[in-house]
Short mmCIF file of C-alpha atoms in Angstrom, two decimals:
data_model
loop_
_atom_site.label_atom_id
_atom_site.label_comp_id
_atom_site.label_asym_id
_atom_site.label_seq_id
_atom_site.Cartn_x
_atom_site.Cartn_y
_atom_site.Cartn_z
CA MET A 9 80.23 219.15 24.22
CA LYS A 10 79.22 217.97 27.56
CA SER A 11 76.83 215.14 27.80
CA TRP A 12 74.15 215.54 30.41
CA THR A 13 73.28 212.72 32.76
CA ARG A 14 69.65 212.27 33.50
CA ARG A 15 69.89 213.74 36.95
CA GLU A 16 71.62 216.99 35.76
CA PHE A 17 69.03 217.28 32.97
CA GLY A 18 66.40 217.03 35.55
CA CYS A 19 67.98 219.62 37.59
CA LEU A 20 67.81 222.08 34.75
CA THR A 21 64.29 221.51 33.61
CA GLY A 22 62.73 224.01 35.95
CA ALA A 23 65.17 226.69 34.63
CA MET A 24 64.54 225.75 31.08
CA VAL A 25 60.92 226.23 31.32
CA LEU A 26 61.69 229.98 31.98
CA ALA A 27 64.64 230.24 29.67
CA GLY A 28 62.23 229.44 26.92
CA LEU A 29 61.18 233.06 27.29
CA GLY A 30 62.82 236.16 25.72
CA PRO A 31 65.68 236.65 23.40
CA ARG A 32 68.67 234.29 23.66
CA SER A 33 72.17 235.34 23.71
CA ALA A 34 75.37 234.01 25.11
CA ALA A 35 75.84 234.32 28.85
CA GLY A 36 77.99 237.43 29.72
CA GLU A 37 76.41 239.73 27.19
CA ALA A 38 74.25 241.46 29.84
CA SER A 39 73.18 244.73 28.31
CA ALA A 40 70.54 245.87 30.88
CA ARG A 41 70.54 246.07 34.73
CA VAL A 42 67.63 245.64 37.00
CA VAL A 43 67.79 245.95 40.72
CA VAL A 44 64.99 244.48 42.84
CA VAL A 45 64.62 245.81 46.29
CA GLY A 46 63.06 243.35 48.89
CA GLY A 47 63.20 239.60 48.89
CA GLY A 48 59.65 238.80 50.05
CA ILE A 49 57.20 237.17 47.68
CA GLY A 50 56.78 240.11 45.22
CA GLY A 51 60.61 240.82 45.12
CA ALA A 52 61.81 237.21 44.91
CA THR A 53 59.23 236.30 42.11
CA ALA A 54 60.11 239.39 40.13
CA ALA A 55 63.87 238.76 40.47
CA LYS A 56 63.41 235.17 39.37
CA TYR A 57 61.19 235.76 36.35
CA LEU A 58 63.39 238.73 35.14
CA ALA A 59 66.50 236.52 35.42
CA ALA A 60 64.97 233.41 33.81
CA SER A 61 63.14 235.43 30.97
CA ALA A 62 66.10 237.30 29.46
CA ARG A 63 69.69 236.30 29.71
CA THR A 64 70.74 239.83 28.54
CA ILE A 65 69.32 241.32 31.79
CA GLU A 66 71.62 241.25 34.91
CA VAL A 67 69.53 240.99 38.05
CA THR A 68 70.45 242.09 41.50
CA LEU A 69 68.27 241.31 44.52
CA VAL A 70 68.77 243.41 47.61
CA GLU A 71 67.45 242.01 50.90
CA PRO A 72 68.75 242.54 54.39
CA LYS A 73 67.72 239.28 55.79
CA PRO A 74 69.46 235.98 55.08
CA ASP A 75 66.19 234.21 54.48
CA TYR A 76 62.36 234.81 54.45
CA THR A 77 59.62 233.35 56.73
CA THR A 78 56.23 233.32 54.99
CA CYS A 79 53.44 235.08 56.94
CA PHE A 80 50.96 232.92 55.11
CA PHE A 81 50.67 229.50 56.91
CA SER A 82 52.18 231.15 59.98
CA ASN A 83 48.89 230.74 61.86
CA LEU A 84 49.47 227.04 61.54
CA TYR A 85 52.68 227.49 63.56
CA LEU A 86 50.93 229.45 66.18
CA ALA A 87 48.50 226.53 66.58
CA GLY A 88 51.55 224.15 66.94
CA LEU A 89 50.79 222.46 63.56
CA CYS A 90 54.10 223.26 61.84
CA SER A 91 57.57 224.57 62.71
CA LEU A 92 58.72 228.05 61.66
CA GLU A 93 61.70 226.34 59.92
CA SER A 94 59.35 224.75 57.55
CA LEU A 95 58.05 228.21 56.61
CA THR A 96 61.60 229.71 56.06
CA HIS A 97 63.14 229.95 52.64
CA GLY A 98 66.58 231.00 51.47
CA TYR A 99 67.87 232.73 48.46
CA GLU A 100 70.62 230.12 47.37
CA THR A 101 68.46 228.60 44.51
CA LEU A 102 67.80 232.16 43.08
CA ALA A 103 71.48 232.88 43.09
CA HIS A 104 72.74 229.52 41.85
CA ARG A 105 70.11 228.28 39.45
CA TYR A 106 69.18 231.74 37.88
CA GLY A 107 72.40 233.67 38.42
CA ILE A 108 70.78 236.38 40.43
CA ASN A 109 73.29 238.56 42.23
CA VAL A 110 71.88 238.36 45.85
CA ILE A 111 73.13 241.15 48.22
CA HIS A 112 72.23 241.13 51.91
CA ASP A 113 72.31 244.80 52.75
CA PHE A 114 69.84 247.80 53.41
CA VAL A 115 68.86 250.23 50.63
CA THR A 116 69.38 253.73 51.96
CA ALA A 117 68.44 255.69 48.79
CA ILE A 118 67.26 255.40 45.24
CA ASP A 119 68.18 258.21 42.84
CA PRO A 120 65.69 258.13 39.84
CA ILE A 121 67.61 260.79 37.91
CA ALA A 122 71.13 259.11 38.32
CA LYS A 123 69.34 255.79 38.22
CA THR A 124 71.29 254.41 41.24
CA VAL A 125 70.47 252.42 44.43
CA GLY A 126 72.55 253.36 47.32
CA LEU A 127 73.44 250.66 49.99
CA ARG A 128 74.17 251.13 53.69
CA SER A 129 77.61 249.58 52.93
CA GLY A 130 78.39 252.47 50.71
CA ARG A 131 77.93 250.48 47.55
CA ILE A 132 76.14 252.12 44.51
CA LEU A 133 74.21 249.90 42.17
CA PRO A 134 73.33 251.52 38.87
CA TYR A 135 70.11 250.30 37.11
CA ASP A 136 67.98 250.60 33.96
CA ARG A 137 64.96 249.66 35.89
CA VAL A 138 64.36 249.01 39.61
CA VAL A 139 61.51 247.02 41.27
CA VAL A 140 60.69 247.98 44.81
CA ALA A 141 58.80 245.44 46.92
CA PRO A 142 59.10 246.71 50.56
CA GLY A 143 55.98 245.04 51.93
CA ILE A 144 54.16 246.76 54.78
CA ALA A 145 55.10 249.23 57.61
CA PHE A 146 53.00 249.91 60.77
CA ASN A 147 51.33 253.05 61.43
CA TYR A 148 52.17 253.34 65.08
CA ASP A 149 50.88 256.95 65.27
CA ALA A 150 47.31 255.67 64.88
CA LEU A 151 47.11 253.70 68.05
CA ALA A 152 47.96 255.44 71.40
CA GLY A 153 50.34 253.36 73.68
CA TYR A 154 51.47 250.96 70.95
CA ASP A 155 54.79 251.51 69.12
CA GLU A 156 57.75 249.53 67.96
CA ALA A 157 59.15 249.05 71.51
CA ALA A 158 55.72 247.86 72.66
CA THR A 159 55.91 244.87 70.14
CA GLN A 160 58.39 243.19 72.29
CA VAL A 161 55.63 242.89 74.90
CA ILE A 162 52.49 242.72 72.85
CA PRO A 163 53.54 241.35 69.38
CA HIS A 164 51.74 242.19 66.15
CA ALA A 165 53.12 238.99 64.60
CA TRP A 166 52.26 240.47 61.14
CA ASN A 167 55.70 239.93 59.77
CA ALA A 168 56.58 236.23 60.41
CA GLY A 169 59.76 235.52 62.36
CA PRO A 170 60.72 236.63 65.87
CA GLN A 171 57.37 238.37 66.24
CA THR A 172 55.46 234.99 65.52
CA GLN A 173 57.75 233.15 67.93
CA LEU A 174 57.01 235.62 70.63
CA LEU A 175 53.28 235.15 70.21
CA ARG A 176 53.58 231.34 70.16
CA ARG A 177 55.65 231.46 73.38
CA GLN A 178 53.08 233.67 75.17
CA LEU A 179 50.15 231.38 74.03
CA GLU A 180 52.11 228.40 75.31
CA SER A 181 52.75 229.81 78.72
CA MET A 182 49.21 231.18 79.16
CA GLU A 183 47.18 229.56 81.81
CA ASP A 184 44.02 227.75 80.95
CA GLY A 185 40.89 230.08 81.24
CA GLY A 186 42.89 233.30 80.02
CA VAL A 187 41.52 235.64 77.46
CA PHE A 188 43.38 236.05 74.27
CA VAL A 189 42.71 239.53 72.82
CA LEU A 190 43.26 240.02 69.13
CA VAL A 191 42.98 243.65 67.74
CA ALA A 192 42.12 243.45 64.03
CA PRO A 193 43.23 246.40 61.85
CA PRO A 194 41.20 248.75 59.59
CA ASN A 195 41.35 248.17 55.86
CA PRO A 196 43.55 247.89 53.73
CA PHE A 197 45.89 245.56 55.28
CA ARG A 198 47.97 242.37 54.45
CA CYS A 199 45.95 239.32 53.87
CA PRO A 200 42.36 240.17 54.59
CA PRO A 201 41.12 236.74 56.11
CA ALA A 202 44.28 236.20 58.22
CA PRO A 203 43.31 237.81 61.55
CA TYR A 204 40.15 235.50 61.58
CA GLU A 205 42.14 232.49 60.50
CA ARG A 206 44.47 233.19 63.37
CA ALA A 207 41.49 233.42 65.86
CA SER A 208 40.24 229.95 64.34
CA LEU A 209 43.63 228.27 64.72
CA VAL A 210 44.36 229.69 68.29
CA ALA A 211 40.99 228.39 69.25
CA TYR A 212 42.02 225.01 67.83
CA TYR A 213 45.14 225.07 69.96
CA PHE A 214 43.07 226.16 73.06
CA LYS A 215 40.63 223.34 72.47
CA GLN A 216 43.37 220.84 72.65
CA HIS A 217 45.35 222.31 75.52
CA LYS A 218 43.47 225.05 77.28
CA PRO A 219 39.86 224.30 76.78
CA ARG A 220 38.52 226.93 79.31
CA SER A 221 40.22 229.78 77.46
CA ARG A 222 38.55 232.34 75.36
CA ILE A 223 39.32 234.58 72.32
CA LEU A 224 38.08 238.15 71.97
CA ILE A 225 38.44 239.92 68.59
CA LEU A 226 38.40 243.63 68.96
CA ASP A 227 37.83 244.91 65.32
CA ALA A 228 38.52 248.40 63.82
CA LYS A 229 35.87 247.40 61.25
CA ASP A 230 32.19 246.43 61.31
CA SER A 231 32.55 243.50 58.92
CA PHE A 232 35.20 241.31 57.65
CA ASN A 233 36.45 239.01 54.77
CA SER A 234 34.33 235.73 54.42
CA GLN A 235 32.46 236.66 57.63
CA ASP A 236 29.78 233.97 57.07
CA LEU A 237 32.32 231.29 56.47
CA PHE A 238 34.14 232.13 59.77
CA LEU A 239 30.95 232.58 61.95
CA ASP A 240 29.68 229.17 60.75
CA ALA A 241 32.92 227.50 61.41
CA TRP A 242 33.37 228.97 64.95
CA GLU A 243 29.92 227.81 65.82
CA ARG A 244 30.64 224.27 64.66
CA HIS A 245 34.28 223.84 65.84
CA TYR A 246 34.58 226.26 68.79
CA PRO A 247 31.22 227.00 70.24
CA GLY A 248 31.14 229.78 72.87
CA MET A 249 34.96 230.24 72.60
CA ILE A 250 35.37 233.12 70.01
CA GLU A 251 33.72 236.55 70.50
CA TRP A 252 33.95 239.19 67.68
CA LEU A 253 33.24 242.83 68.64
CA PRO A 254 32.94 245.13 65.68
CA ALA A 255 33.71 248.90 65.91
CA GLN A 256 30.03 249.84 65.89
CA PHE A 257 29.74 247.88 69.13
CA THR A 258 32.90 249.06 70.92
CA GLY A 259 32.97 252.62 69.45
CA GLY A 260 36.36 251.81 68.04
CA ILE A 261 39.79 251.03 69.49
CA LYS A 262 41.41 253.74 71.40
CA ALA A 263 44.55 252.73 73.08
CA VAL A 264 46.82 249.88 74.34
CA ASP A 265 48.06 249.66 77.93
CA LEU A 266 51.30 247.67 77.97
CA ARG A 267 51.59 247.57 81.74
CA GLU A 268 48.02 246.39 82.19
CA ARG A 269 48.20 244.27 79.12
CA SER A 270 44.85 245.71 78.03
CA VAL A 271 43.08 247.34 75.10
CA LYS A 272 40.87 250.43 75.47
CA THR A 273 37.89 250.91 73.38
CA ALA A 274 35.41 253.91 73.35
CA SER A 275 33.07 251.83 75.53
CA ASP A 276 35.25 249.57 77.68
CA THR A 277 38.67 248.21 78.76
CA PHE A 278 39.51 244.63 77.98
CA LYS A 279 42.23 242.86 79.98
CA ALA A 280 44.22 240.15 78.21
CA ALA A 281 46.16 237.22 79.41
CA VAL A 282 47.89 237.33 75.89
CA ALA A 283 47.24 240.14 73.52
CA ASN A 284 47.91 240.50 69.71
CA VAL A 285 47.68 243.95 68.31
CA ILE A 286 47.65 244.13 64.51
CA PRO A 287 48.23 247.83 63.82
CA PRO A 288 46.88 249.90 60.98
CA GLN A 289 49.25 249.54 57.86
CA MET A 290 50.93 251.45 55.04
CA ALA A 291 53.61 250.80 52.36
CA GLY A 292 56.95 249.85 53.65
CA GLN A 293 59.32 252.52 54.86
CA LEU A 294 61.54 252.66 51.88
CA ALA A 295 58.61 253.48 49.66
CA GLN A 296 57.68 256.42 51.86
CA GLN A 297 61.29 257.59 51.91
CA ILE A 298 61.73 257.75 48.07
CA GLY A 299 58.37 259.43 47.24
CA LEU A 300 56.41 256.42 45.85
CA VAL A 301 53.53 256.82 48.37
CA ASP A 302 50.33 259.04 47.96
CA GLN A 303 48.13 260.40 50.52
CA SER A 304 46.59 256.95 51.00
CA GLY A 305 49.88 255.72 52.37
CA TRP A 306 50.31 253.15 49.55
CA CYS A 307 52.00 253.23 46.15
CA PRO A 308 49.91 254.07 43.03
CA VAL A 309 51.03 252.03 40.09
CA ASP A 310 50.37 251.62 36.30
CA PRO A 311 47.90 248.72 36.09
CA ILE A 312 49.83 246.94 33.36
CA THR A 313 53.46 247.46 34.00
CA PHE A 314 53.30 248.30 37.83
CA GLU A 315 55.63 251.28 37.20
CA SER A 316 55.05 253.86 39.85
CA LYS A 317 52.73 256.65 38.82
CA LEU A 318 54.93 259.01 40.92
CA GLN A 319 58.44 258.03 39.96
CA PRO A 320 59.12 256.80 36.35
CA GLY A 321 61.63 253.83 35.98
CA ILE A 322 60.60 252.49 39.49
CA HIS A 323 58.16 249.66 39.52
CA VAL A 324 56.34 248.54 42.78
CA VAL A 325 54.77 245.17 43.41
CA GLY A 326 53.30 243.29 46.35
CA ASP A 327 51.73 244.64 49.60
CA ALA A 328 53.07 248.20 49.09
CA ALA A 329 51.29 248.72 45.83
CA SER A 330 47.85 250.30 45.52
CA ALA A 331 46.47 248.24 42.59
CA GLY A 332 42.81 248.86 42.32
CA ASP A 333 40.67 245.85 43.50
CA MET A 334 43.65 243.61 44.16
CA PRO A 335 43.96 242.71 47.82
CA LYS A 336 47.27 242.38 49.63
CA SER A 337 48.17 238.86 49.68
CA ALA A 338 51.18 236.65 48.75
CA PHE A 339 49.40 235.17 45.67
CA VAL A 340 48.72 238.71 44.45
CA ALA A 341 52.30 239.68 45.06
CA ASN A 342 53.50 236.73 42.98
CA SER A 343 50.96 237.49 40.14
CA GLN A 344 51.91 241.19 39.91
CA ALA A 345 55.64 240.32 40.03
CA LYS A 346 55.33 238.28 36.90
CA ALA A 347 53.40 240.77 35.03
CA CYS A 348 55.91 243.50 36.09
CA ALA A 349 58.76 241.20 35.18
CA PHE A 350 57.47 240.51 31.60
CA ALA A 351 56.71 244.26 31.07
CA ILE A 352 60.31 245.20 32.12
CA VAL A 353 61.69 242.49 29.78
CA GLU A 354 59.65 243.89 26.99
CA ALA A 355 60.70 247.46 27.67
CA LEU A 356 64.49 246.51 27.93
CA THR A 357 64.74 243.88 25.10
CA GLY A 358 61.92 244.50 22.72
CA SER A 359 60.50 241.08 23.17
CA GLU A 360 56.77 240.35 22.82
CA ARG A 361 54.60 240.25 25.87
CA VAL A 362 51.16 238.75 26.23
CA SER A 363 48.44 240.82 27.91
CA PRO A 364 48.73 240.29 31.66
CA HIS A 365 46.35 237.82 33.61
CA LEU A 366 46.28 238.75 37.17
CA PHE A 367 44.80 236.43 39.96
CA ASN A 368 44.41 235.97 43.61
CA THR A 369 43.93 232.70 45.56
CA CYS A 370 43.63 232.26 49.19
CA TYR A 371 43.44 229.10 51.29
CA THR A 372 42.18 229.85 54.77
CA PHE A 373 42.18 227.21 57.50
CA LEU A 374 39.12 227.07 59.94
CA SER A 375 40.58 224.00 61.61
CA PRO A 376 43.49 221.74 60.53
CA ASP A 377 41.12 219.69 58.27
CA ASP A 378 38.53 222.33 57.37
CA ALA A 379 39.84 224.84 54.89
CA VAL A 380 38.09 227.20 52.41
CA SER A 381 39.39 228.81 49.26
CA ASN A 382 38.69 231.74 46.96
CA ALA A 383 39.76 232.58 43.52
CA VAL A 384 39.59 236.05 41.87
CA SER A 385 40.61 237.09 38.36
CA PHE A 386 41.42 240.86 37.69
CA LYS A 387 41.97 242.89 34.48
CA PRO A 388 43.54 246.29 33.95
CA ALA A 389 40.73 248.64 32.99
CA ALA A 390 40.46 252.34 32.89
CA GLY A 391 43.70 253.12 34.54
CA THR A 392 43.21 250.70 37.50
CA ILE A 393 42.63 246.91 38.02
CA LYS A 394 39.17 245.63 38.31
CA ILE A 395 37.72 242.19 39.54
CA ILE A 396 36.43 240.21 36.66
CA ASP A 397 35.31 236.92 38.52
CA ASN A 398 35.18 235.97 42.06
CA PHE A 399 34.58 232.41 43.29
CA VAL A 400 34.32 231.50 47.12
CA SER A 401 33.64 228.57 49.24
CA GLN A 402 30.14 228.26 50.56
CA VAL A 403 28.81 227.67 54.17
CA GLN A 404 26.89 224.57 53.18
CA GLU A 405 29.97 222.66 51.77
CA SER A 406 30.58 219.03 52.83
CA ALA A 407 33.29 218.11 55.32
CA GLU A 408 34.89 216.16 52.46
CA THR A 409 35.10 219.21 50.30
CA ARG A 410 36.64 221.23 53.25
CA HIS A 411 39.10 218.36 54.00
CA ARG A 412 40.12 218.22 50.36
CA ALA A 413 40.81 222.02 50.41
CA ALA A 414 42.99 221.66 53.59
CA ARG A 415 45.04 218.96 51.70
CA GLU A 416 45.23 221.02 48.60
CA ALA A 417 46.42 224.12 50.57
CA GLN A 418 49.40 222.09 51.88
CA SER A 419 50.39 221.06 48.25
CA TRP A 420 49.77 224.63 47.13
CA TYR A 421 52.20 225.90 49.65
CA ALA A 422 54.95 223.68 48.43
CA ALA A 423 54.44 224.54 44.73
CA PHE A 424 53.97 228.31 45.48
CA THR A 425 57.13 228.66 47.64
CA ARG A 426 59.05 226.76 44.88
CA ASP A 427 57.62 229.06 42.19
CA THR A 428 58.89 232.04 44.23
CA PHE A 429 62.24 230.94 45.81
CA GLY A 430 63.22 227.84 43.67
CA MET B 29 63.26 235.82 -9.24
CA ILE B 30 64.53 238.48 -6.80
CA ALA B 31 60.92 239.24 -5.75
CA VAL B 32 60.25 235.63 -5.13
CA SER B 33 63.30 235.00 -2.90
CA ILE B 34 62.48 238.24 -0.83
CA ALA B 35 58.96 237.00 -0.37
CA ALA B 36 60.18 233.53 0.67
CA GLY B 37 62.75 235.09 3.02
CA SER B 38 60.23 237.31 4.72
CA LEU B 39 57.92 234.31 5.14
CA ILE B 40 60.77 232.45 6.85
CA ILE B 41 61.48 235.51 9.12
CA PHE B 42 57.58 235.59 9.87
CA ALA B 43 57.48 232.00 10.67
CA ASP B 44 60.45 232.34 13.15
CA ARG B 45 58.93 235.31 14.73
CA SER B 46 55.51 233.78 15.23
CA GLN B 47 57.18 230.69 16.66
CA ALA B 48 59.07 232.76 18.99
CA ALA B 49 56.06 234.81 19.88
CA ASP B 50 54.10 231.49 20.60
CA ARG B 51 57.03 230.25 22.75
CA ASP B 52 57.23 233.61 24.65
CA GLY B 53 53.53 233.76 24.96
CA GLY B 54 53.25 230.07 26.12
CA ALA B 55 56.01 230.50 28.59
CA GLN B 56 54.41 233.81 30.11
CA LEU B 57 51.06 232.00 30.36
CA ALA B 58 52.73 228.98 31.95
CA ALA B 59 54.25 231.19 34.52
CA MET B 60 50.69 231.85 35.84
CA CYS B 61 50.26 228.10 36.13
CA ALA B 62 53.39 227.75 38.14
CA SER B 63 51.86 229.59 41.12
CA CYS B 64 50.15 226.25 41.95
CA HIS B 65 51.40 223.66 39.59
CA ARG B 66 55.13 222.76 39.87
CA LEU B 67 56.50 223.02 36.45
CA ASP B 68 59.39 220.73 37.09
CA GLY B 69 57.30 217.52 36.65
CA GLY B 70 56.99 217.07 40.43
CA ASP B 71 53.51 216.34 41.72
CA GLY B 72 53.11 216.72 45.41
CA GLY B 73 49.29 216.72 45.55
CA ILE B 74 48.33 219.24 42.92
CA PRO B 75 48.55 217.20 39.79
CA THR B 76 51.29 218.02 37.22
CA ILE B 77 50.29 219.54 33.88
CA LEU B 78 53.53 218.84 32.19
CA GLY B 79 53.59 216.51 29.32
CA MET B 80 49.85 216.45 28.97
CA SER B 81 48.62 216.28 25.41
CA PRO B 82 47.28 219.85 24.15
CA GLU B 83 43.91 218.10 23.51
CA MET B 84 43.69 216.70 27.07
CA LEU B 85 44.74 220.05 28.76
CA THR B 86 42.34 222.03 26.57
CA ARG B 87 39.45 219.63 27.24
CA ALA B 88 40.12 220.08 31.07
CA MET B 89 40.21 223.89 30.83
CA LEU B 90 36.85 223.92 29.01
CA ALA B 91 35.39 221.44 31.65
CA TYR B 92 36.57 223.86 34.42
CA ARG B 93 35.23 226.81 32.41
CA SER B 94 31.65 225.23 32.13
CA ARG B 95 31.70 224.10 35.76
CA GLU B 96 31.58 220.47 34.62
CA ARG B 97 34.75 220.01 36.84
CA PRO B 98 34.65 221.84 40.14
CA SER B 99 37.40 224.15 41.18
CA HIS B 100 37.31 227.84 42.22
CA ILE B 101 40.76 228.48 40.90
CA MET B 102 40.74 226.70 37.72
CA ARG B 103 37.30 228.08 36.82
CA ALA B 104 38.66 231.66 37.37
CA ILE B 105 41.66 230.99 35.25
CA ALA B 106 39.71 229.10 32.45
CA LEU B 107 37.34 232.06 32.24
CA SER B 108 40.07 234.58 32.05
CA LEU B 109 41.93 232.84 29.29
CA SER B 110 40.76 233.13 25.61
CA ASP B 111 40.46 229.83 23.54
CA GLU B 112 43.57 230.92 21.80
CA GLU B 113 45.54 231.42 24.89
CA ILE B 114 44.52 228.10 26.15
CA ALA B 115 45.71 226.48 22.95
CA THR B 116 48.95 228.44 23.26
CA VAL B 117 49.68 227.33 26.86
CA ALA B 118 48.51 223.75 26.13
CA ARG B 119 51.01 223.47 23.26
CA TYR B 120 53.84 224.99 25.34
CA LEU B 121 53.33 222.76 28.24
CA ALA B 122 52.95 219.72 26.07
CA ALA B 123 56.29 220.42 24.55
CA LEU B 124 58.16 220.45 27.92
CA ASN B 125 59.62 217.21 28.94
CA ARG B 126 58.40 215.66 32.18
CA GLN B 127 61.26 215.44 34.39
CA VAL B 128 61.33 215.45 38.16
CA ARG B 129 63.80 217.84 39.82
CA PRO B 130 65.46 216.41 42.96
#
């Protein structure tokens, strides 16, 4: 028998925490196959917890990109407060520590009758269960003058990576005194407080480097998430710098003019030095292609197992899922993925499962040392998922409380990305 | 005699199964903690909960639940878990060795 050095033992501890789950058998006796499609937060978390929970399940993760850049915290990058590399995570640990078969390829089809996933390379992966986590797609039909090609001139920067870099470069080369126009999307969309966090952190950047510049938010809505907290912070940190125009004021957003770099509303045309258009959203393209989407544009799911209500044997987690009161956030994707993984382990191995506890937590930066948090618990009820408790930061909080939340947010990022990718 | 050994046998099976259920349940509940607390013993700002005594962890959870200790997140979690679930996850986490992963 091999004797473990202390360091090797330490390496294994994280995996052992999870290996405590589920029935044990010798490695190599895999009897069930799960394919996870999509390596964002939902997909990566599901793959990890499936692989770690039952050694009898062989887990394959299919993701086209070699690594994943988190959209959460990317507003800090836009403000020049962190690098994009620090937000980028690879799949090596999932492959090496948890034995997940990571394949970098595109899924072209899923056949729910034959139970196979087809890849662009021609490979066919048979499955007992499949988890689909395709994230969001943009509904370009909804906004005249803005399509995929237009994103190279006016970025959405709502999937982190090259789009976020493009927006950062434009902000850097903008002259002092320019107007940054941010178009905020209609509900539901990925990460409800994020457009307003983006306005806050770009304002912070302007305040340091381009103090005569202004930010104009053209909103498809009449109100937004944590509005009182943002309005208070904008008054305190960036007085006169951020203007928010709701749909009831502008009559709604009508079109984008690429050449003029302007946004037309029903009442006016707003010219931008830098524009950031966040389009209306729907479930990722693959979900639409394989019939997981209803008329809402999102994927209806069972509130306990996250199995599709439209295609049996296919589970959907993360932003693409339509899961009652649960918003589209990274924390929600991680929380759903665990509940889904344990339900699949139960279905495939007969092990016991505790009733799911579902949560959301958001940390939102108003300035680098002023952050707020909220925490929500959910429960499956009456065929959907309902909010049980909701705790949010208050306007009157002390500077010290806010500073503490900002520090806690940084620690949370490290722990959370480790929970997902490591 | 036969009846007695069957009874003893089923007791042992029952004890095994309930231990396994406790371990599975504890690990599933601990997975929820892992979204914020590193379960490898590392700290990095959010304090570790590995190796805490079950009594200490239970006391902390009840303090969050009653608002005696402030935290949005911990309050939502403490309210969501039953007393029995808190005991299960506290036992599970206490049993894990505190080891820092490099």
